[in-house]
PDB file of C-alpha atoms in Angstrom:
ATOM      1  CA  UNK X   1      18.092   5.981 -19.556  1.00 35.00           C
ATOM      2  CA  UNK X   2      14.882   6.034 -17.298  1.00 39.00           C
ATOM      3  CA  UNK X   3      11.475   4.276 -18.839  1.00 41.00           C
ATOM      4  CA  UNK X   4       8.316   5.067 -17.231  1.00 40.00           C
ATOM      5  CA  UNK X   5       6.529   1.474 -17.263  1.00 39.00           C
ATOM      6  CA  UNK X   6       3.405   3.038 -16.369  1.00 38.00           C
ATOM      7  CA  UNK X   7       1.129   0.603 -18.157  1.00 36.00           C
ATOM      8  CA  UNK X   8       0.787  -3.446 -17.530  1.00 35.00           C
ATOM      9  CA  UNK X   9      -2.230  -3.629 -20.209  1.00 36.00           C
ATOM     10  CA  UNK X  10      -0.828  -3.761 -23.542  1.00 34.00           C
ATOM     11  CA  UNK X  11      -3.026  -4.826 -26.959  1.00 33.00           C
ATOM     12  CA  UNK X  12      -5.936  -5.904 -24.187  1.00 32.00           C
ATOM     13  CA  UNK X  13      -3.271  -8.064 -22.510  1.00 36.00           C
ATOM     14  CA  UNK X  14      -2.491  -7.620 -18.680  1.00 48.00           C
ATOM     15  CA  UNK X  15       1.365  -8.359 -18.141  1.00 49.00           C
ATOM     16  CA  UNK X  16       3.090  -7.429 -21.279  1.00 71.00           C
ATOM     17  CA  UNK X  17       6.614  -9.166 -21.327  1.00 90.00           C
ATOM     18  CA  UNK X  18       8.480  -6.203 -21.379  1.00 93.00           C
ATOM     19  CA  UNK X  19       6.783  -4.102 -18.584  1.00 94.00           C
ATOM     20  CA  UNK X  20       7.652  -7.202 -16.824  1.00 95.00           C
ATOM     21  CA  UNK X  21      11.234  -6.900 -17.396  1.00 97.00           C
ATOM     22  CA  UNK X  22      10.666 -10.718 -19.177  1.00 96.00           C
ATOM     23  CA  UNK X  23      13.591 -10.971 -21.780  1.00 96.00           C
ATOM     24  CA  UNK X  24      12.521 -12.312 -25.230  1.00 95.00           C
ATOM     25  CA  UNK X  25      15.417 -12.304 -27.425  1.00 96.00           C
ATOM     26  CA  UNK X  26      17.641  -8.913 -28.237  1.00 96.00           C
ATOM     27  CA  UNK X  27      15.216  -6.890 -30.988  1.00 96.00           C
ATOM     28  CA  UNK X  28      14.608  -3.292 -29.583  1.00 95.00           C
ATOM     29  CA  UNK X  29      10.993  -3.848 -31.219  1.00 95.00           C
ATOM     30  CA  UNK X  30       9.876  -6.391 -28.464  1.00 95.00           C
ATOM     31  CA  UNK X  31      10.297  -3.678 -25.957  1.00 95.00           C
ATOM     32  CA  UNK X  32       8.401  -0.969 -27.254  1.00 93.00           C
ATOM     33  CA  UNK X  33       6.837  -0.380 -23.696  1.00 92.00           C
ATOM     34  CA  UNK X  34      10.089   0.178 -22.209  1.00 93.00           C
ATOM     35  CA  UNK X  35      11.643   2.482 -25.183  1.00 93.00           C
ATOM     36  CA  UNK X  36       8.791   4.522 -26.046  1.00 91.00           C
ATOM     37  CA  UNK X  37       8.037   5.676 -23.033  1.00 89.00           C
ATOM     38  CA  UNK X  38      11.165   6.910 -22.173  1.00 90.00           C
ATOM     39  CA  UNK X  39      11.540  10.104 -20.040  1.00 89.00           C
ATOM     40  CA  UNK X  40      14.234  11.199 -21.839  1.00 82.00           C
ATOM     41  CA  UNK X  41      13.263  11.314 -25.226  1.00 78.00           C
ATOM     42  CA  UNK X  42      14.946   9.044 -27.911  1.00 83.00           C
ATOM     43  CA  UNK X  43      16.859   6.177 -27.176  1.00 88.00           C
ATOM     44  CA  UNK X  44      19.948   5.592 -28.979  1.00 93.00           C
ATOM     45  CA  UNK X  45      20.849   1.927 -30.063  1.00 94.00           C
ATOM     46  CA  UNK X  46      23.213   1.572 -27.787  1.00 95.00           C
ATOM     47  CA  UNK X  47      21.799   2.223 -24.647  1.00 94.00           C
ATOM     48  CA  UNK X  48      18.804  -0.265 -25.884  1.00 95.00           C
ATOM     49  CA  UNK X  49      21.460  -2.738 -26.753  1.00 96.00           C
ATOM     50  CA  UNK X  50      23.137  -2.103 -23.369  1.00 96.00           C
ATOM     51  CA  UNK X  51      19.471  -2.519 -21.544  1.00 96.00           C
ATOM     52  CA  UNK X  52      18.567  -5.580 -23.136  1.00 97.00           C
ATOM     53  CA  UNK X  53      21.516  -7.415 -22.442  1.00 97.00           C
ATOM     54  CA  UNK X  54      21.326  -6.282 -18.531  1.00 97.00           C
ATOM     55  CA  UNK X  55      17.441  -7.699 -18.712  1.00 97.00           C
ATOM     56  CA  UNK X  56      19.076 -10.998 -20.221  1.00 97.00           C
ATOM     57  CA  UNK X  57      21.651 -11.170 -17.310  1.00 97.00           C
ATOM     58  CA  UNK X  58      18.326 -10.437 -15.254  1.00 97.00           C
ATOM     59  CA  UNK X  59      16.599 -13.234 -16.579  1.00 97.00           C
ATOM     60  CA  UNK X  60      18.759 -15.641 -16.306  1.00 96.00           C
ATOM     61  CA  UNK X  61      20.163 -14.936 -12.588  1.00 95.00           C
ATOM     62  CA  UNK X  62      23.931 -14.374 -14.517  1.00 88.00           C
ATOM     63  CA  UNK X  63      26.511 -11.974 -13.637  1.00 92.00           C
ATOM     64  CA  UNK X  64      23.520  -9.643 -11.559  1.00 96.00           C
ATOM     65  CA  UNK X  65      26.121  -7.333  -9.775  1.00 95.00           C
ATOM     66  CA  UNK X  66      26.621  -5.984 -12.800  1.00 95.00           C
ATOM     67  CA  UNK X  67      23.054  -5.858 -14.520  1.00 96.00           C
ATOM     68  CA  UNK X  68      21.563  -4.682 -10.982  1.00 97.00           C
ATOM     69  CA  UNK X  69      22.478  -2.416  -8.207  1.00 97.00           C
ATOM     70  CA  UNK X  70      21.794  -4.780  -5.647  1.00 98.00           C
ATOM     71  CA  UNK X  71      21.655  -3.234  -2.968  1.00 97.00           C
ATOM     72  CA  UNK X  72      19.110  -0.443  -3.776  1.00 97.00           C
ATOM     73  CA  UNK X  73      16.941  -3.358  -5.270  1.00 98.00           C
ATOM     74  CA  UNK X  74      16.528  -4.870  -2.064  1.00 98.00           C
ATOM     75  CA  UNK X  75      16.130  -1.928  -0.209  1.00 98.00           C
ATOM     76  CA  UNK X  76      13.479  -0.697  -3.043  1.00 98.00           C
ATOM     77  CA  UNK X  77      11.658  -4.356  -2.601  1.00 98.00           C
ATOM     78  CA  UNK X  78      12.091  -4.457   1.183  1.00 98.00           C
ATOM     79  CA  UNK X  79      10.079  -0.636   1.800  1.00 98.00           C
ATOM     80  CA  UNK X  80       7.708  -2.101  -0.936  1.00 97.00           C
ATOM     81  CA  UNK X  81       6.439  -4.834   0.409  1.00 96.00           C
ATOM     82  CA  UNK X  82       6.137  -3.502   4.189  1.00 97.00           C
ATOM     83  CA  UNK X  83       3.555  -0.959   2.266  1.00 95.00           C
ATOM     84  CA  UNK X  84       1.668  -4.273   0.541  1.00 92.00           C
ATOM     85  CA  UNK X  85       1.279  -1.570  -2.441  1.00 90.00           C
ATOM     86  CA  UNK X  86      -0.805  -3.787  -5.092  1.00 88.00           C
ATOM     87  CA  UNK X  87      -0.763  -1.401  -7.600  1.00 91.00           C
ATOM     88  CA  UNK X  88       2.601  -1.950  -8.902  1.00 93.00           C
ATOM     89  CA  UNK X  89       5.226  -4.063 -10.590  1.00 95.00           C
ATOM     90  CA  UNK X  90       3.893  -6.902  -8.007  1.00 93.00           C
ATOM     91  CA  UNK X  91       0.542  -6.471  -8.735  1.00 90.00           C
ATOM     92  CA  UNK X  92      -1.656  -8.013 -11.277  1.00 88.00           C
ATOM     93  CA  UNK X  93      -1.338  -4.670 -13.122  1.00 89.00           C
ATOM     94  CA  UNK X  94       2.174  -4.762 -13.360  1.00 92.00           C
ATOM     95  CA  UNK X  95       2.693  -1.366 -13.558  1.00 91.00           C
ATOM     96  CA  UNK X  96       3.392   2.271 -12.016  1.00 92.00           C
ATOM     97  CA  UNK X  97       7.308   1.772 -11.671  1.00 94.00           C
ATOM     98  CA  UNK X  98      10.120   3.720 -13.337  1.00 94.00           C
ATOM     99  CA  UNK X  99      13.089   1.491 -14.257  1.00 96.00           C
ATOM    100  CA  UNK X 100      16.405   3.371 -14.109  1.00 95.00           C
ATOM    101  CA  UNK X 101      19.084   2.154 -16.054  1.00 95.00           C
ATOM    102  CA  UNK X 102      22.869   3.572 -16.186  1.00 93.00           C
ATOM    103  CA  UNK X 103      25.901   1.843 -17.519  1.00 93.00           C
ATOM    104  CA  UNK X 104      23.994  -1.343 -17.692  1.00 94.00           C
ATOM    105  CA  UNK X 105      22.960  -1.537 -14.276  1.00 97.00           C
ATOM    106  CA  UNK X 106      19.291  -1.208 -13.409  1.00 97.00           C
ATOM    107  CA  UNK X 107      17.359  -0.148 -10.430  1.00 97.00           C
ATOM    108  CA  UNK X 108      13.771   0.500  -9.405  1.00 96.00           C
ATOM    109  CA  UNK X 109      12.146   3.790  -8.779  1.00 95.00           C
ATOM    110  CA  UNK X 110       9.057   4.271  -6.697  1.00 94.00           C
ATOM    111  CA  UNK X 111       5.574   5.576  -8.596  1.00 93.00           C
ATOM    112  CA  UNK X 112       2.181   6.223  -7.132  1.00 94.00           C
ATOM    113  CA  UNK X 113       1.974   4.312  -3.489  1.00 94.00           C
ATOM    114  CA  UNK X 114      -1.542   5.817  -2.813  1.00 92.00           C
ATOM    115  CA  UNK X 115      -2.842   2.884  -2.962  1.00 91.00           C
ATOM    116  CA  UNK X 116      -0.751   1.280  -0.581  1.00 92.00           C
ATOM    117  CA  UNK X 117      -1.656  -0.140   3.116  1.00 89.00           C
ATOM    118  CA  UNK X 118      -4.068  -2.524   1.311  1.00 82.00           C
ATOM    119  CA  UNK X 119      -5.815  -0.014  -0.312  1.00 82.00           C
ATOM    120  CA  UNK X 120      -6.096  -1.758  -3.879  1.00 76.00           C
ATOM    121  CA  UNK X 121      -8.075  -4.496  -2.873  1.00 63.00           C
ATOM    122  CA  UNK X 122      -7.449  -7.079  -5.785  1.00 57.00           C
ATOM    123  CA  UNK X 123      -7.698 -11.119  -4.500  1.00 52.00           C
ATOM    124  CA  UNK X 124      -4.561 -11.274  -3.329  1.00 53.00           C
ATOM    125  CA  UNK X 125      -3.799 -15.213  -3.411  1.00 47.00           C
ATOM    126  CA  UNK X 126      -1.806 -15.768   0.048  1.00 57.00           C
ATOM    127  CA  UNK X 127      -4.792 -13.449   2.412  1.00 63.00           C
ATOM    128  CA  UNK X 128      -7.817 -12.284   2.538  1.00 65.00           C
ATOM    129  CA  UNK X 129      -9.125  -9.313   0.420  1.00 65.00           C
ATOM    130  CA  UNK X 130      -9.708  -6.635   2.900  1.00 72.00           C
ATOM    131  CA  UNK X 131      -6.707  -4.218   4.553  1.00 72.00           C
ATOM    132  CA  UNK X 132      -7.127  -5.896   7.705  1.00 79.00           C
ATOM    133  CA  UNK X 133      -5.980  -8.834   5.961  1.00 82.00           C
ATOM    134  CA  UNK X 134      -3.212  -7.169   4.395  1.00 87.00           C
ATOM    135  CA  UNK X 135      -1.424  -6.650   7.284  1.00 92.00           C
ATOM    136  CA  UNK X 136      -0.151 -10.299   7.124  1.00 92.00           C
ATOM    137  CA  UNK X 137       0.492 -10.253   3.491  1.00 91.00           C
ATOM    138  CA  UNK X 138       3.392 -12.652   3.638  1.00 93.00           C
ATOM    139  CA  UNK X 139       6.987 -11.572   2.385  1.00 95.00           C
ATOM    140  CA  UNK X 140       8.553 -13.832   1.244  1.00 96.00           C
ATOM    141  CA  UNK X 141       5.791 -14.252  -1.471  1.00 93.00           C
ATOM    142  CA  UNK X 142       4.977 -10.796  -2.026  1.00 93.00           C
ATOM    143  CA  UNK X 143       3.569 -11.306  -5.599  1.00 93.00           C
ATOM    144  CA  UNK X 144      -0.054 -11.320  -6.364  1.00 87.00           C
ATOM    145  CA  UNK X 145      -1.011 -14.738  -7.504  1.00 86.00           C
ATOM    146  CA  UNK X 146       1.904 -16.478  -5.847  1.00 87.00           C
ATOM    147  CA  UNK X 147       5.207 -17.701  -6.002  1.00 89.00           C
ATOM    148  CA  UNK X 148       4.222 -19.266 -10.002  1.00 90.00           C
ATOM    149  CA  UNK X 149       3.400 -15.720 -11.007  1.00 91.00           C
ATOM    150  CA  UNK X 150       6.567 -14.286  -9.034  1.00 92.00           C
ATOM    151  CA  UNK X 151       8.609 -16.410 -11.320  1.00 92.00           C
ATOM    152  CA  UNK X 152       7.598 -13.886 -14.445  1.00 94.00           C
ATOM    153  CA  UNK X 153       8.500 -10.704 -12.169  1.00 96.00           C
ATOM    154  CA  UNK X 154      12.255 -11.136 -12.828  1.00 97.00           C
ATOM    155  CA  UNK X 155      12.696  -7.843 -10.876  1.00 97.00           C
ATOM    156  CA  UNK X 156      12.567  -9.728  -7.698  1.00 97.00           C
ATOM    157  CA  UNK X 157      12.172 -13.194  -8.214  1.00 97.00           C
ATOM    158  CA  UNK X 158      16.004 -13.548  -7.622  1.00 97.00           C
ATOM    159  CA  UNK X 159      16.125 -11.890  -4.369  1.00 98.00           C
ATOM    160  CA  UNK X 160      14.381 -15.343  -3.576  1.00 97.00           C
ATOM    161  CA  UNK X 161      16.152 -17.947  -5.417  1.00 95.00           C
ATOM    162  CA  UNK X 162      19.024 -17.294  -3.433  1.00 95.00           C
ATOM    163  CA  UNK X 163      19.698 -17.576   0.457  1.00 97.00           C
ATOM    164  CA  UNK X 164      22.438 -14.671   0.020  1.00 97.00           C
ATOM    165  CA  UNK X 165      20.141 -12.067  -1.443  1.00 98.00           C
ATOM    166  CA  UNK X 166      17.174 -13.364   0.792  1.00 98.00           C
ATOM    167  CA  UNK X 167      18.925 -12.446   4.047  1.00 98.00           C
ATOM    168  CA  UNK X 168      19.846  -9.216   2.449  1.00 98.00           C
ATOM    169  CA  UNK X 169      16.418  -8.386   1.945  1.00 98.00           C
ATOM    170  CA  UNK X 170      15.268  -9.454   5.522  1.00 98.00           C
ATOM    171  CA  UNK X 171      18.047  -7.608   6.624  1.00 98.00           C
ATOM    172  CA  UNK X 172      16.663  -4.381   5.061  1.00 98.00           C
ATOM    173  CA  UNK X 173      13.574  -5.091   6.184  1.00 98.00           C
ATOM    174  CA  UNK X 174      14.498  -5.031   9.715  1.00 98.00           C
ATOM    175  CA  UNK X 175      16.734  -2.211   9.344  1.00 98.00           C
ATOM    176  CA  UNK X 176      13.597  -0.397   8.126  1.00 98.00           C
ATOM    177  CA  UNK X 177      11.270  -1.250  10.527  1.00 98.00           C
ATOM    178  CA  UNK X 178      14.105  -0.261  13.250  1.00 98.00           C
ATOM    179  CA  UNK X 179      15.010   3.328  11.995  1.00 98.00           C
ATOM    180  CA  UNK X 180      11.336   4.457  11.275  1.00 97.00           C
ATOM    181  CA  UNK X 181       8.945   2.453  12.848  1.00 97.00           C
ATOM    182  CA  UNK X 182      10.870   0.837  16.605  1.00 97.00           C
ATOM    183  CA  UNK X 183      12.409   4.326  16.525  1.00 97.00           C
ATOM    184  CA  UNK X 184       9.213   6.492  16.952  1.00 96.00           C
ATOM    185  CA  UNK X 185      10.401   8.325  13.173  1.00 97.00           C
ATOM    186  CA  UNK X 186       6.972   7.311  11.637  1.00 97.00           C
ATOM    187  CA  UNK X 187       4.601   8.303  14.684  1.00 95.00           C
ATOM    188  CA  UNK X 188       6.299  11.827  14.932  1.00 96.00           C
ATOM    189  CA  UNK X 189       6.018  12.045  11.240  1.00 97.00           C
ATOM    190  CA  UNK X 190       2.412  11.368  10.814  1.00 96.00           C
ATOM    191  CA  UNK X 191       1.797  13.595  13.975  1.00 96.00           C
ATOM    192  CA  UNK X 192       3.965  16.048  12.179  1.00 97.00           C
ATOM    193  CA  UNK X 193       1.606  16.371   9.088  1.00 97.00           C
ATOM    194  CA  UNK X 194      -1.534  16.231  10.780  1.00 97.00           C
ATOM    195  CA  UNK X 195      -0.798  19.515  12.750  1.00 97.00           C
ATOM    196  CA  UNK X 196       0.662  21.182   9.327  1.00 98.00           C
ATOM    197  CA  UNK X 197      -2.737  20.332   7.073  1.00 96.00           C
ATOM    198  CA  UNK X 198      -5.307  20.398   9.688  1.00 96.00           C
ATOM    199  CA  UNK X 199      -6.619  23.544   9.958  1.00 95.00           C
ATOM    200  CA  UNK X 200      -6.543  23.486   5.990  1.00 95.00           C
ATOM    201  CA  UNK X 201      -8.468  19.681   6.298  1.00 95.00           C
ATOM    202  CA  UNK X 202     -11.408  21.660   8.333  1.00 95.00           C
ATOM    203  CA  UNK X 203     -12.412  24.349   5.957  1.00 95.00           C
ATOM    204  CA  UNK X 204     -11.799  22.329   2.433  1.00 95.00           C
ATOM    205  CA  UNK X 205     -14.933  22.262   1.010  1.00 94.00           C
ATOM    206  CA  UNK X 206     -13.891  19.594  -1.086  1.00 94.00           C
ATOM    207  CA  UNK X 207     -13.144  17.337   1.226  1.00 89.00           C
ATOM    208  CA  UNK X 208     -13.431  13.716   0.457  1.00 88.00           C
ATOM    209  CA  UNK X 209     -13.971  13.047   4.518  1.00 89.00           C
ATOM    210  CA  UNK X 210     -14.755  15.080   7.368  1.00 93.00           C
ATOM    211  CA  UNK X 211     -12.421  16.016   9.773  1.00 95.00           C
ATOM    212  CA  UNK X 212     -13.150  13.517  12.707  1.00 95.00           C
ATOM    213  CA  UNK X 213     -12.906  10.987   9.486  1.00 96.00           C
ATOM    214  CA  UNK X 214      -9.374  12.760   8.508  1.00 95.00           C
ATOM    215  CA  UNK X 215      -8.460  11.876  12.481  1.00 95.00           C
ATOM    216  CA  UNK X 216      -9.514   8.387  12.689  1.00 95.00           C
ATOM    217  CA  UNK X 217      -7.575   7.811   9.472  1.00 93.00           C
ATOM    218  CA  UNK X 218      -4.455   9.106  10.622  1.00 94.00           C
ATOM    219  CA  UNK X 219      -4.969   6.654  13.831  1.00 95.00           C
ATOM    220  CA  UNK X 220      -5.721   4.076  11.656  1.00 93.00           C
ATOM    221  CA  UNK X 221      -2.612   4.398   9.169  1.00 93.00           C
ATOM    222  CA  UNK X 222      -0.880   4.195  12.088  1.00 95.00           C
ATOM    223  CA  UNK X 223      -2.121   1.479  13.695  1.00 95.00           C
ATOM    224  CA  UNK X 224      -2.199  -0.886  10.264  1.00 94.00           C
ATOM    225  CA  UNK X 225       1.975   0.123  10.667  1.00 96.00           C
ATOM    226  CA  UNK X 226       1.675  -1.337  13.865  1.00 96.00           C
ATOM    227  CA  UNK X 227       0.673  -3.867  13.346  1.00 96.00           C
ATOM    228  CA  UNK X 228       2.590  -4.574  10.085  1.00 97.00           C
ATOM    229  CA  UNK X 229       5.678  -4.449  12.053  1.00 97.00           C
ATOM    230  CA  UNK X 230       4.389  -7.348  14.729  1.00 97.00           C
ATOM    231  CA  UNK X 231       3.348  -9.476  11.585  1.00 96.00           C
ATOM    232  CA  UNK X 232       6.748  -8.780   9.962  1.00 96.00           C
TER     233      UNK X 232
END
């Protein structure tokens, strides 16, 4: 059962309970955003049953190996917030996120980064509102608004509330920055695309830049990564 939370404005209200993940109590009506816009079609009552009561063991920190898969939460939050993606489940938004749930245990899937590397500039509390800022966004408070707001983003406000799962996630973090950044992946990569698309980048005639514009974006990507890493 996958729900495509692709909305945080419901009734004229930004952060809707339910997109996010807040439990209220355990009537299916109260999370209309999550059920009706399932990818699957129609939702049985018992896999709503079953996904409420893993958002209530959510909420309230209890039994979360077996209302999350750990692991790929962390890992989810860890590439997440390297790419300080503000138009998201941490953003003031709070949407473009698919929630995965099977057997009870949920997990996060990713939706829409283009606007990552700073590029949804929205007053983000902790820095500055430019990318160049954004390259220090902090991580341990990766929320927009702060650690008070953080507190109604159950989705990973307990990867803070405990040392264990902290550590986790800082582990993952440097294990990411390792394999594709200290590794030379990502450089290769980028280099890899720009010699695939350029000659196409040159003759679009709908190009939103030109292509010495295309180059010095590609440098720049690269160098916001950069320096990303040192801030990490």
């Amino acid at each position: 059962n996958a729900a495509d939370n692709n909305t945080g404005q419901v009734d004229g209200t930004i952060d809707a309970g339910d997109v996010s993940l807040l439990y209220s109590d355990d009537d299916p009506e109260h999370y209309a955003n999550i059920f009706d816009n399932s990818v699957f079609g129609d939702v049985s009552k018992a896999d709503k049953k079953r996904l409420i009561q893993s958002l209530k063991k959510l909420n309230e920190q209890k039994d979360l190996s077996e209302a999350l898969d750990i692991k790929e939460v962390i890992q989810y939050f860890a590439v997440h917030n390297f790419l300080v993606n503000g138009d998201s489940y941490t953003g003031v938004l709070v949407h473009n996120y698919y929630l995965r749930e099977y057997n009870g245990t949920l997990s996060m899937l990713p939706w829409d980064y283009n606007l990552s590397f700073g590029g949804m500039l929205m007053n983000f509390a902790q820095v500055g509102n430019d990318a160049t800022s954004y390259i220090n966004a902090p991580i341990d408070s990766p929320v927009t608004g702060g650690d008070d707001v953080m507190q109604s983003r159950p989705m990973i406000s307990w990867i803070f509330s405990d040392e264990k799962y902290k550590d986790m996630y800082h582990q993952a973090l440097s294990y990411f920055i390792a394999e594709y950044f200290e590794s030379g992946y990502f450089d290769g990569l980028v280099q890899k695309n720009v010699d695939l698309i350029s000659s196409y980048v040159k003759k679009d005639p709908t190009a939103f830049a030109d292509y010495d514009e295309f180059l010095k974006g590609t440098q720049t990507l690269k160098e916001f990564c950069k320096l990303r890493v040192e801030s990490i």
